[in-house]
Amino acid sequence: MSTPTTPAAVPDAAVPAAAAPAPAASDSAASDSAAPASVEPAATSPRAPGSPAAAAPTGRQFELRAVSDDGRENRAVVTELGAMLRVLEADGVPLIEGFDESVYPTFCAGWMLIPWPNRVRDARWHYDGADLQLPITEPDRGNALHGFVFDLRHTVVDSSPASITLRALIEPTAPYPFALTVDTTFTLAPATPATPATAAAPATPATPGTAATPVLTVTHAITNTGDRDAPAAVGAHPYFRIGDVATEQLTVTVNAATRVTVDDRLNPTGTAPVTGTPYDLSQGAVVGTLDLDTAYLDLTPAPDGRFVQTIAAPDGRRIELWGDSSFDQAQVFTTQIFPRSGGLGWAVTVEPTTAAPDALNSGHGLHWIAPGDTWTVSWGIDFAPVGGHDTLPAEPAEPDGPAAPAAPAPTALTAPTAPPAPPAPTSQGEPR
């Protein structure tokens, strides 16, 4: 383990200038538009020599750089508060909607969603014979949103020029009586030239072209330091871009068979198949045609077992958002009121998630960590910097090869196998 180093001051040329907060909206866009009231207005942690005197709202800024032998560079900036991903660039091309160091991010941009992603209905859940009341962090809808980690200061436990591990402690409280240590590791890969897709490194079926190469891997290691089994789930909230391409021109592909249906407070009411509906993103859909705040289930895994969603530009450049076998669900959210330097505009997030909305109540995808155990999951962002015109023709499929698997039947939001102790959460019901 290397010695943690004090971060240097981070330039912000690649992120938009601070903009006015997004106005309230009557549709789903308002759901992630404001930070919960519990978030501190300013950080109080020490800053590196030469940094601005005023502390950033998200605390210290940790810059990572990975430089290849030919001088190409991938770059990221993560924050002390929340371990947020604030900047990500591949050889100078911005891949996420960053936010300025001087502001707190709106729309949950860059958040890590632990120990649950999405909503808990009424901020209430049932555990060990009692109804527990979580803090309401989505006041307009009366729900608890996206866990606790976004509001926790992190300490550096390991670092190098291209990698950092940040640690947060979740202490037991009445509404969540569990002790967890959450280590989040961000690791940049060196930028590499584009290479044609091959059998060993295929392009995504919906977007054939050059093989995407790794840019960033994020690993969450969650250790139960308490004396009882602890429920946990993981998600992340990056908003994607590809350089200066207008977001509404990007195409999002999510290979999922099922969506979660919701009520007017965006809480689950059941599931429905997506084939043949406007929610079907399996063949790709242009962001400017979408109005989504939708959870997807029954994702189709890639041959290597990962789950891969894509965001592609009209010129063929492509982001691949991948998650390991635990990230078998995803949330897609679009908005037209994301704050930018020139006003409000389009934004899209594809959130890798390990559990469904309201998982503390339904149990769907919830992972129970035994005392002393560590649950480790990883997701990441790859990038193909050029399009299909730079690639070799795809190899034809073998005529006697295996048939493609049939689409899975829609999944119901029912509780999985009960944890050893305490009893499993109650099954998902209709809105209360």
Short mmCIF file of C-alpha atoms in Angstrom, two decimals:
data_model
loop_
_atom_site.label_atom_id
_atom_site.label_comp_id
_atom_site.label_asym_id
_atom_site.label_seq_id
_atom_site.Cartn_x
_atom_site.Cartn_y
_atom_site.Cartn_z
CA MET A 1 0.00 0.00 0.00
CA SER A 2 1.52 3.31 -1.02
CA THR A 3 1.62 6.39 1.14
CA PRO A 4 -1.29 8.79 0.58
CA THR A 5 -0.20 12.04 -1.01
CA THR A 6 -1.68 15.52 -0.75
CA PRO A 7 -3.47 16.36 -4.01
CA ALA A 8 -2.35 19.23 -6.14
CA ALA A 9 -4.69 22.04 -7.10
CA VAL A 10 -6.91 20.90 -9.94
CA PRO A 11 -7.61 23.04 -13.00
CA ASP A 12 -11.21 23.18 -14.19
CA ALA A 13 -10.83 24.08 -17.85
CA ALA A 14 -12.63 20.92 -18.95
CA VAL A 15 -15.73 21.31 -16.78
CA PRO A 16 -18.59 23.77 -17.24
CA ALA A 17 -18.55 27.02 -15.34
CA ALA A 18 -20.82 27.28 -12.35
CA ALA A 19 -24.42 27.72 -13.36
CA ALA A 20 -27.53 28.69 -11.46
CA PRO A 21 -29.30 25.77 -9.83
CA ALA A 22 -31.83 24.02 -12.00
CA PRO A 23 -35.39 25.23 -11.44
CA ALA A 24 -37.96 22.92 -9.94
CA ALA A 25 -39.90 20.88 -12.45
CA SER A 26 -43.16 19.02 -12.33
CA ASP A 27 -41.86 15.96 -14.14
CA SER A 28 -39.29 13.33 -13.25
CA ALA A 29 -36.39 15.68 -13.94
CA ALA A 30 -36.85 17.30 -10.56
CA SER A 31 -36.13 14.07 -8.72
CA ASP A 32 -32.36 14.49 -8.67
CA SER A 33 -32.16 18.25 -9.05
CA ALA A 34 -31.18 19.34 -5.57
CA ALA A 35 -28.83 18.16 -2.85
CA PRO A 36 -30.52 17.01 0.36
CA ALA A 37 -30.63 19.62 3.07
CA SER A 38 -28.24 17.59 5.23
CA VAL A 39 -25.30 18.25 2.89
CA GLU A 40 -22.82 20.77 4.30
CA PRO A 41 -22.70 24.05 2.36
CA ALA A 42 -18.90 24.07 2.39
CA ALA A 43 -16.04 21.73 3.14
CA THR A 44 -13.80 22.36 6.10
CA SER A 45 -10.95 20.01 5.24
CA PRO A 46 -7.42 21.36 4.67
CA ARG A 47 -6.38 22.13 1.11
CA ALA A 48 -3.11 21.66 -0.68
CA PRO A 49 -0.57 24.49 -0.77
CA GLY A 50 -1.35 26.87 -3.60
CA SER A 51 -5.03 25.91 -3.73
CA PRO A 52 -7.76 28.55 -3.48
CA ALA A 53 -8.36 29.81 0.03
CA ALA A 54 -12.06 28.94 0.03
CA ALA A 55 -12.71 25.25 0.55
CA ALA A 56 -14.71 23.48 -2.17
CA PRO A 57 -18.23 22.31 -1.26
CA THR A 58 -17.10 18.75 -2.03
CA GLY A 59 -13.86 19.04 -0.04
CA ARG A 60 -10.42 18.12 -1.31
CA GLN A 61 -10.07 17.30 -4.99
CA PHE A 62 -7.99 14.27 -5.99
CA GLU A 63 -6.63 14.32 -9.52
CA LEU A 64 -5.60 11.08 -11.24
CA ARG A 65 -3.57 10.84 -14.43
CA ALA A 66 -2.52 7.83 -16.50
CA VAL A 67 -0.08 8.58 -19.32
CA SER A 68 0.80 6.14 -22.09
CA ASP A 69 4.25 5.73 -23.65
CA ASP A 70 3.20 7.89 -26.61
CA GLY A 71 2.01 10.74 -24.39
CA ARG A 72 -1.75 10.06 -24.45
CA GLU A 73 -3.37 10.84 -21.13
CA ASN A 74 -6.51 9.80 -19.29
CA ARG A 75 -7.55 12.04 -16.42
CA ALA A 76 -10.05 11.95 -13.57
CA VAL A 77 -10.90 14.05 -10.52
CA VAL A 78 -12.73 12.60 -7.50
CA THR A 79 -13.85 14.38 -4.37
CA GLU A 80 -13.38 13.99 -0.64
CA LEU A 81 -17.09 14.40 0.09
CA GLY A 82 -19.00 11.45 -1.31
CA ALA A 83 -16.14 10.07 -3.41
CA MET A 84 -17.88 11.74 -6.36
CA LEU A 85 -16.54 11.40 -9.88
CA ARG A 86 -16.18 15.05 -10.91
CA VAL A 87 -14.08 14.85 -14.10
CA LEU A 88 -13.29 12.04 -16.55
CA GLU A 89 -11.37 12.55 -19.79
CA ALA A 90 -9.97 10.06 -22.30
CA ASP A 91 -7.05 11.57 -24.21
CA GLY A 92 -8.58 15.02 -23.75
CA VAL A 93 -12.17 14.01 -24.59
CA PRO A 94 -14.62 14.64 -21.72
CA LEU A 95 -16.71 11.52 -21.04
CA ILE A 96 -18.92 12.78 -18.21
CA GLU A 97 -20.76 15.97 -17.37
CA GLY A 98 -18.41 17.39 -14.80
CA PHE A 99 -19.14 20.11 -12.29
CA ASP A 100 -17.04 23.01 -11.18
CA GLU A 101 -15.02 22.64 -8.00
CA SER A 102 -16.75 25.73 -6.60
CA VAL A 103 -20.26 24.24 -6.61
CA TYR A 104 -22.10 21.27 -5.19
CA PRO A 105 -23.37 19.08 -8.05
CA THR A 106 -27.02 19.22 -9.04
CA PHE A 107 -28.99 16.19 -10.26
CA CYS A 108 -26.79 13.89 -8.13
CA ALA A 109 -24.03 14.13 -10.75
CA GLY A 110 -21.11 11.84 -9.97
CA TRP A 111 -22.60 10.36 -6.79
CA MET A 112 -21.85 6.88 -5.47
CA LEU A 113 -25.12 5.28 -4.34
CA ILE A 114 -24.43 3.18 -1.22
CA PRO A 115 -25.89 1.33 0.72
CA TRP A 116 -28.82 1.54 -1.67
CA PRO A 117 -29.45 3.14 -5.06
CA ASN A 118 -32.69 4.83 -6.06
CA ARG A 119 -35.62 5.30 -3.68
CA VAL A 120 -36.93 3.82 -0.46
CA ARG A 121 -40.69 4.36 -0.42
CA ASP A 122 -41.74 6.85 2.27
CA ALA A 123 -38.15 6.56 3.58
CA ARG A 124 -39.45 3.57 5.56
CA TRP A 125 -38.46 -0.07 5.68
CA HIS A 126 -39.17 -3.09 7.87
CA TYR A 127 -36.39 -4.85 9.78
CA ASP A 128 -36.40 -7.33 12.67
CA GLY A 129 -40.06 -6.77 13.49
CA ALA A 130 -39.92 -2.97 13.43
CA ASP A 131 -40.70 -0.21 10.93
CA LEU A 132 -37.63 2.01 10.59
CA GLN A 133 -37.76 5.63 9.42
CA LEU A 134 -34.84 6.80 7.28
CA PRO A 135 -34.09 10.49 6.70
CA ILE A 136 -36.30 11.90 3.93
CA THR A 137 -33.79 13.12 1.34
CA GLU A 138 -36.30 13.56 -1.50
CA PRO A 139 -38.74 15.95 0.21
CA ASP A 140 -41.00 16.54 -2.80
CA ARG A 141 -41.84 12.84 -2.92
CA GLY A 142 -41.31 11.86 0.70
CA ASN A 143 -38.68 9.21 -0.09
CA ALA A 144 -35.12 8.35 0.94
CA LEU A 145 -32.85 8.68 -2.08
CA HIS A 146 -29.49 7.09 -2.95
CA GLY A 147 -28.12 5.99 0.41
CA PHE A 148 -25.65 7.76 2.70
CA VAL A 149 -22.20 7.73 1.07
CA PHE A 150 -22.74 10.87 -1.02
CA ASP A 151 -22.89 12.85 2.25
CA LEU A 152 -19.85 11.29 3.96
CA ARG A 153 -16.31 12.61 4.17
CA HIS A 154 -13.74 10.13 2.89
CA THR A 155 -10.17 9.52 3.95
CA VAL A 156 -7.35 8.40 1.66
CA VAL A 157 -6.11 4.90 2.43
CA ASP A 158 -4.01 4.31 -0.69
CA SER A 159 -2.94 6.38 -3.68
CA SER A 160 -0.72 6.52 -6.74
CA PRO A 161 -0.67 8.88 -9.74
CA ALA A 162 -3.38 6.83 -11.50
CA SER A 163 -5.33 5.33 -8.60
CA ILE A 164 -6.82 6.25 -5.25
CA THR A 165 -8.77 4.39 -2.56
CA LEU A 166 -11.13 6.49 -0.46
CA ARG A 167 -12.78 5.23 2.73
CA ALA A 168 -16.09 6.15 4.35
CA LEU A 169 -17.57 4.80 7.57
CA ILE A 170 -21.30 4.16 7.89
CA GLU A 171 -22.06 4.14 11.61
CA PRO A 172 -25.08 2.34 13.09
CA THR A 173 -28.17 4.53 13.53
CA ALA A 174 -31.75 3.80 14.51
CA PRO A 175 -33.02 3.67 10.89
CA TYR A 176 -29.99 1.71 9.60
CA PRO A 177 -28.45 -0.17 12.55
CA PHE A 178 -25.38 -1.51 10.76
CA ALA A 179 -21.66 -0.67 10.72
CA LEU A 180 -20.00 -0.68 7.30
CA THR A 181 -16.60 0.38 6.02
CA VAL A 182 -16.84 1.41 2.38
CA ASP A 183 -13.61 1.52 0.37
CA THR A 184 -13.99 2.93 -3.14
CA THR A 185 -11.03 2.60 -5.51
CA PHE A 186 -10.76 4.60 -8.73
CA THR A 187 -8.14 3.32 -11.18
CA LEU A 188 -7.30 4.93 -14.51
CA ALA A 189 -5.89 2.95 -17.42
CA PRO A 190 -3.42 4.64 -19.80
CA ALA A 191 -4.95 6.01 -22.99
CA THR A 192 -4.45 3.69 -25.96
CA PRO A 193 -4.89 4.08 -29.71
CA ALA A 194 -8.10 2.73 -31.26
CA THR A 195 -7.91 -0.86 -32.46
CA PRO A 196 -10.27 -2.78 -34.75
CA ALA A 197 -12.79 -5.06 -33.11
CA THR A 198 -11.82 -8.71 -33.09
CA ALA A 199 -13.20 -11.93 -31.71
CA ALA A 200 -11.01 -11.45 -28.64
CA ALA A 201 -12.05 -7.80 -28.21
CA PRO A 202 -15.48 -7.44 -29.79
CA ALA A 203 -17.44 -4.28 -30.24
CA THR A 204 -20.93 -4.06 -28.80
CA PRO A 205 -23.42 -5.85 -31.11
CA ALA A 206 -25.65 -2.80 -31.38
CA THR A 207 -22.72 -0.55 -32.27
CA PRO A 208 -20.10 -2.44 -34.28
CA GLY A 209 -16.79 -0.69 -34.68
CA THR A 210 -13.52 -0.39 -32.89
CA ALA A 211 -13.09 -2.22 -29.62
CA ALA A 212 -13.50 0.06 -26.63
CA THR A 213 -10.46 0.28 -24.37
CA PRO A 214 -10.49 0.74 -20.58
CA VAL A 215 -10.48 4.25 -19.16
CA LEU A 216 -11.67 3.94 -15.55
CA THR A 217 -12.43 1.06 -13.18
CA VAL A 218 -14.28 1.71 -9.91
CA THR A 219 -14.26 -0.96 -7.20
CA HIS A 220 -16.36 -0.83 -4.04
CA ALA A 221 -15.31 -3.06 -1.13
CA ILE A 222 -17.95 -2.98 1.62
CA THR A 223 -16.97 -4.60 4.92
CA ASN A 224 -19.44 -5.35 7.68
CA THR A 225 -17.71 -4.32 10.91
CA GLY A 226 -20.82 -4.86 13.01
CA ASP A 227 -22.32 -7.86 14.77
CA ARG A 228 -25.34 -8.55 12.52
CA ASP A 229 -25.96 -9.25 8.84
CA ALA A 230 -26.15 -5.96 6.95
CA PRO A 231 -28.21 -5.26 3.80
CA ALA A 232 -26.43 -3.34 1.05
CA ALA A 233 -26.65 -2.44 -2.61
CA VAL A 234 -24.52 -0.27 -4.89
CA GLY A 235 -25.08 2.17 -7.73
CA ALA A 236 -23.35 5.08 -9.44
CA HIS A 237 -24.71 8.25 -11.05
CA PRO A 238 -22.49 9.51 -13.92
CA TYR A 239 -23.96 11.77 -16.61
CA PHE A 240 -22.35 10.97 -19.94
CA ARG A 241 -21.06 13.07 -22.80
CA ILE A 242 -18.67 12.52 -25.69
CA GLY A 243 -16.61 15.65 -26.16
CA ASP A 244 -18.64 18.51 -27.61
CA VAL A 245 -21.34 16.33 -29.17
CA ALA A 246 -24.80 17.61 -28.21
CA THR A 247 -26.19 15.25 -25.61
CA GLU A 248 -29.56 15.00 -27.35
CA GLN A 249 -27.74 13.50 -30.37
CA LEU A 250 -26.22 10.62 -28.39
CA THR A 251 -27.67 7.11 -28.68
CA VAL A 252 -28.20 5.01 -25.56
CA THR A 253 -28.34 1.21 -25.75
CA VAL A 254 -29.47 -0.91 -22.80
CA ASN A 255 -30.02 -4.61 -23.46
CA ALA A 256 -32.84 -5.20 -21.00
CA ALA A 257 -36.09 -7.13 -21.24
CA THR A 258 -38.01 -5.63 -18.33
CA ARG A 259 -38.66 -2.26 -16.71
CA VAL A 260 -39.95 -1.34 -13.28
CA THR A 261 -43.31 0.43 -13.39
CA VAL A 262 -43.77 3.31 -10.96
CA ASP A 263 -46.39 5.55 -9.39
CA ASP A 264 -46.49 9.35 -9.42
CA ARG A 265 -43.78 9.44 -6.73
CA LEU A 266 -41.53 7.17 -8.81
CA ASN A 267 -41.93 4.27 -6.39
CA PRO A 268 -42.27 0.75 -7.83
CA THR A 269 -45.68 -0.75 -8.58
CA GLY A 270 -44.53 -3.82 -10.53
CA THR A 271 -42.70 -4.76 -13.73
CA ALA A 272 -43.49 -4.86 -17.44
CA PRO A 273 -41.76 -6.14 -20.60
CA VAL A 274 -40.17 -3.45 -22.77
CA THR A 275 -40.20 -5.15 -26.18
CA GLY A 276 -42.17 -3.09 -28.66
CA THR A 277 -42.61 -0.16 -26.29
CA PRO A 278 -40.94 3.29 -26.10
CA TYR A 279 -38.93 1.93 -23.16
CA ASP A 280 -37.07 -0.60 -25.35
CA LEU A 281 -33.46 0.59 -25.66
CA SER A 282 -32.03 -2.71 -26.91
CA GLN A 283 -31.47 -1.39 -30.43
CA GLY A 284 -30.42 2.05 -29.28
CA ALA A 285 -32.48 5.22 -28.86
CA VAL A 286 -31.53 8.85 -29.41
CA VAL A 287 -31.48 10.79 -26.15
CA GLY A 288 -33.47 13.68 -27.63
CA THR A 289 -36.42 11.34 -28.14
CA LEU A 290 -36.46 10.04 -24.56
CA ASP A 291 -38.19 11.08 -21.34
CA LEU A 292 -37.05 8.48 -18.83
CA ASP A 293 -36.50 7.93 -15.15
CA THR A 294 -36.69 4.17 -15.53
CA ALA A 295 -35.16 1.14 -13.84
CA TYR A 296 -34.33 -1.83 -16.08
CA LEU A 297 -34.13 -5.49 -15.07
CA ASP A 298 -33.28 -8.73 -16.90
CA LEU A 299 -30.19 -7.29 -18.59
CA THR A 300 -28.47 -9.50 -21.15
CA PRO A 301 -24.88 -10.25 -20.12
CA ALA A 302 -21.95 -10.03 -22.50
CA PRO A 303 -19.99 -13.24 -23.29
CA ASP A 304 -17.55 -12.42 -20.48
CA GLY A 305 -20.38 -12.21 -17.93
CA ARG A 306 -20.32 -8.46 -17.55
CA PHE A 307 -23.30 -6.20 -18.22
CA VAL A 308 -22.51 -3.53 -20.82
CA GLN A 309 -24.57 -0.47 -21.79
CA THR A 310 -23.43 1.98 -24.46
CA ILE A 311 -23.62 5.68 -25.19
CA ALA A 312 -22.62 6.47 -28.78
CA ALA A 313 -22.05 9.64 -30.81
CA PRO A 314 -23.22 10.03 -34.43
CA ASP A 315 -19.57 9.86 -35.58
CA GLY A 316 -19.22 6.36 -34.10
CA ARG A 317 -17.28 7.20 -30.95
CA ARG A 318 -18.67 5.14 -28.10
CA ILE A 319 -18.67 4.85 -24.31
CA GLU A 320 -19.19 1.42 -22.81
CA LEU A 321 -20.45 1.43 -19.24
CA TRP A 322 -19.86 -2.00 -17.76
CA GLY A 323 -20.59 -3.68 -14.47
CA ASP A 324 -19.53 -7.04 -13.12
CA SER A 325 -22.03 -9.85 -12.56
CA SER A 326 -23.55 -8.04 -9.57
CA PHE A 327 -24.64 -5.09 -11.72
CA ASP A 328 -27.51 -6.88 -13.43
CA GLN A 329 -29.79 -3.83 -13.32
CA ALA A 330 -29.59 -0.24 -14.57
CA GLN A 331 -31.42 3.07 -14.29
CA VAL A 332 -31.74 5.53 -17.20
CA PHE A 333 -32.62 9.15 -16.48
CA THR A 334 -32.91 11.99 -19.00
CA THR A 335 -33.54 15.67 -18.40
CA GLN A 336 -33.68 18.87 -20.44
CA ILE A 337 -32.90 21.18 -17.50
CA PHE A 338 -29.36 20.16 -16.59
CA PRO A 339 -27.36 23.29 -15.63
CA ARG A 340 -24.64 24.28 -18.09
CA SER A 341 -22.45 27.33 -18.59
CA GLY A 342 -24.80 28.57 -21.34
CA GLY A 343 -28.04 27.79 -19.53
CA LEU A 344 -30.06 24.61 -19.18
CA GLY A 345 -29.82 21.63 -21.52
CA TRP A 346 -30.06 17.91 -22.09
CA ALA A 347 -28.32 15.33 -19.92
CA VAL A 348 -28.44 11.55 -19.64
CA THR A 349 -27.29 9.20 -16.94
CA VAL A 350 -27.08 5.45 -17.21
CA GLU A 351 -26.67 4.20 -13.66
CA PRO A 352 -25.18 0.75 -13.02
CA THR A 353 -27.06 -0.74 -10.06
CA THR A 354 -27.02 -4.00 -8.13
CA ALA A 355 -30.56 -3.70 -6.78
CA ALA A 356 -34.01 -2.50 -7.81
CA PRO A 357 -35.73 0.65 -6.52
CA ASP A 358 -37.06 0.22 -2.97
CA ALA A 359 -34.85 -2.83 -2.50
CA LEU A 360 -34.81 -2.44 1.29
CA ASN A 361 -38.50 -3.33 1.16
CA SER A 362 -38.73 -5.70 -1.80
CA GLY A 363 -35.37 -7.42 -1.25
CA HIS A 364 -34.81 -7.50 -5.03
CA GLY A 365 -31.04 -7.53 -5.58
CA LEU A 366 -30.30 -6.74 -1.95
CA HIS A 367 -27.03 -8.28 -0.73
CA TRP A 368 -26.66 -9.31 2.92
CA ILE A 369 -23.10 -9.05 4.26
CA ALA A 370 -22.24 -11.26 7.23
CA PRO A 371 -20.26 -9.78 10.14
CA GLY A 372 -16.57 -9.61 9.22
CA ASP A 373 -17.22 -10.28 5.52
CA THR A 374 -16.44 -7.97 2.61
CA TRP A 375 -18.59 -7.66 -0.51
CA THR A 376 -16.63 -6.40 -3.52
CA VAL A 377 -18.15 -5.18 -6.79
CA SER A 378 -16.70 -3.33 -9.77
CA TRP A 379 -17.93 -1.21 -12.66
CA GLY A 380 -16.14 0.91 -15.20
CA ILE A 381 -16.07 3.09 -18.27
CA ASP A 382 -14.39 2.13 -21.56
CA PHE A 383 -14.14 4.28 -24.67
CA ALA A 384 -13.85 3.69 -28.42
CA PRO A 385 -12.43 6.97 -29.77
CA VAL A 386 -13.27 6.33 -33.46
CA GLY A 387 -16.24 4.84 -35.28
CA GLY A 388 -16.99 1.90 -37.50
CA HIS A 389 -15.30 3.33 -40.60
CA ASP A 390 -11.94 2.56 -39.01
CA THR A 391 -12.69 -1.10 -38.39
CA LEU A 392 -12.28 -4.44 -40.05
CA PRO A 393 -15.36 -6.28 -41.35
CA ALA A 394 -17.04 -8.45 -38.75
CA GLU A 395 -16.36 -12.15 -39.03
CA PRO A 396 -19.40 -14.16 -40.15
CA ALA A 397 -21.04 -16.39 -37.57
CA GLU A 398 -20.53 -20.12 -37.82
CA PRO A 399 -23.60 -21.67 -39.48
CA ASP A 400 -23.73 -24.50 -36.97
CA GLY A 401 -23.08 -22.30 -33.93
CA PRO A 402 -25.38 -22.21 -30.93
CA ALA A 403 -28.60 -20.29 -31.22
CA ALA A 404 -28.93 -17.00 -29.38
CA PRO A 405 -30.54 -17.40 -25.96
CA ALA A 406 -34.19 -16.50 -25.66
CA ALA A 407 -35.11 -13.32 -23.81
CA PRO A 408 -35.83 -13.98 -20.14
CA ALA A 409 -39.34 -13.77 -18.78
CA PRO A 410 -40.04 -10.49 -16.97
CA THR A 411 -38.83 -10.50 -13.38
CA ALA A 412 -41.23 -9.72 -10.56
CA LEU A 413 -40.12 -7.57 -7.66
CA THR A 414 -40.30 -10.27 -5.02
CA ALA A 415 -37.98 -10.94 -2.15
CA PRO A 416 -35.11 -13.36 -2.84
CA THR A 417 -33.74 -16.00 -0.49
CA ALA A 418 -34.02 -14.80 3.09
CA PRO A 419 -30.79 -13.77 4.85
CA PRO A 420 -29.59 -15.99 7.69
CA ALA A 421 -30.71 -13.36 10.20
CA PRO A 422 -32.84 -11.33 10.56
CA PRO A 423 -35.90 -12.25 8.46
CA ALA A 424 -36.06 -11.09 4.84
CA PRO A 425 -37.68 -7.73 4.09
CA THR A 426 -41.33 -7.72 3.16
CA SER A 427 -42.26 -8.33 -0.47
CA GLN A 428 -42.97 -5.48 -2.83
CA GLY A 429 -46.61 -4.37 -2.84
CA GLU A 430 -48.73 -1.69 -4.45
CA PRO A 431 -48.24 1.98 -3.43
CA ARG A 432 -49.05 2.61 0.21
#
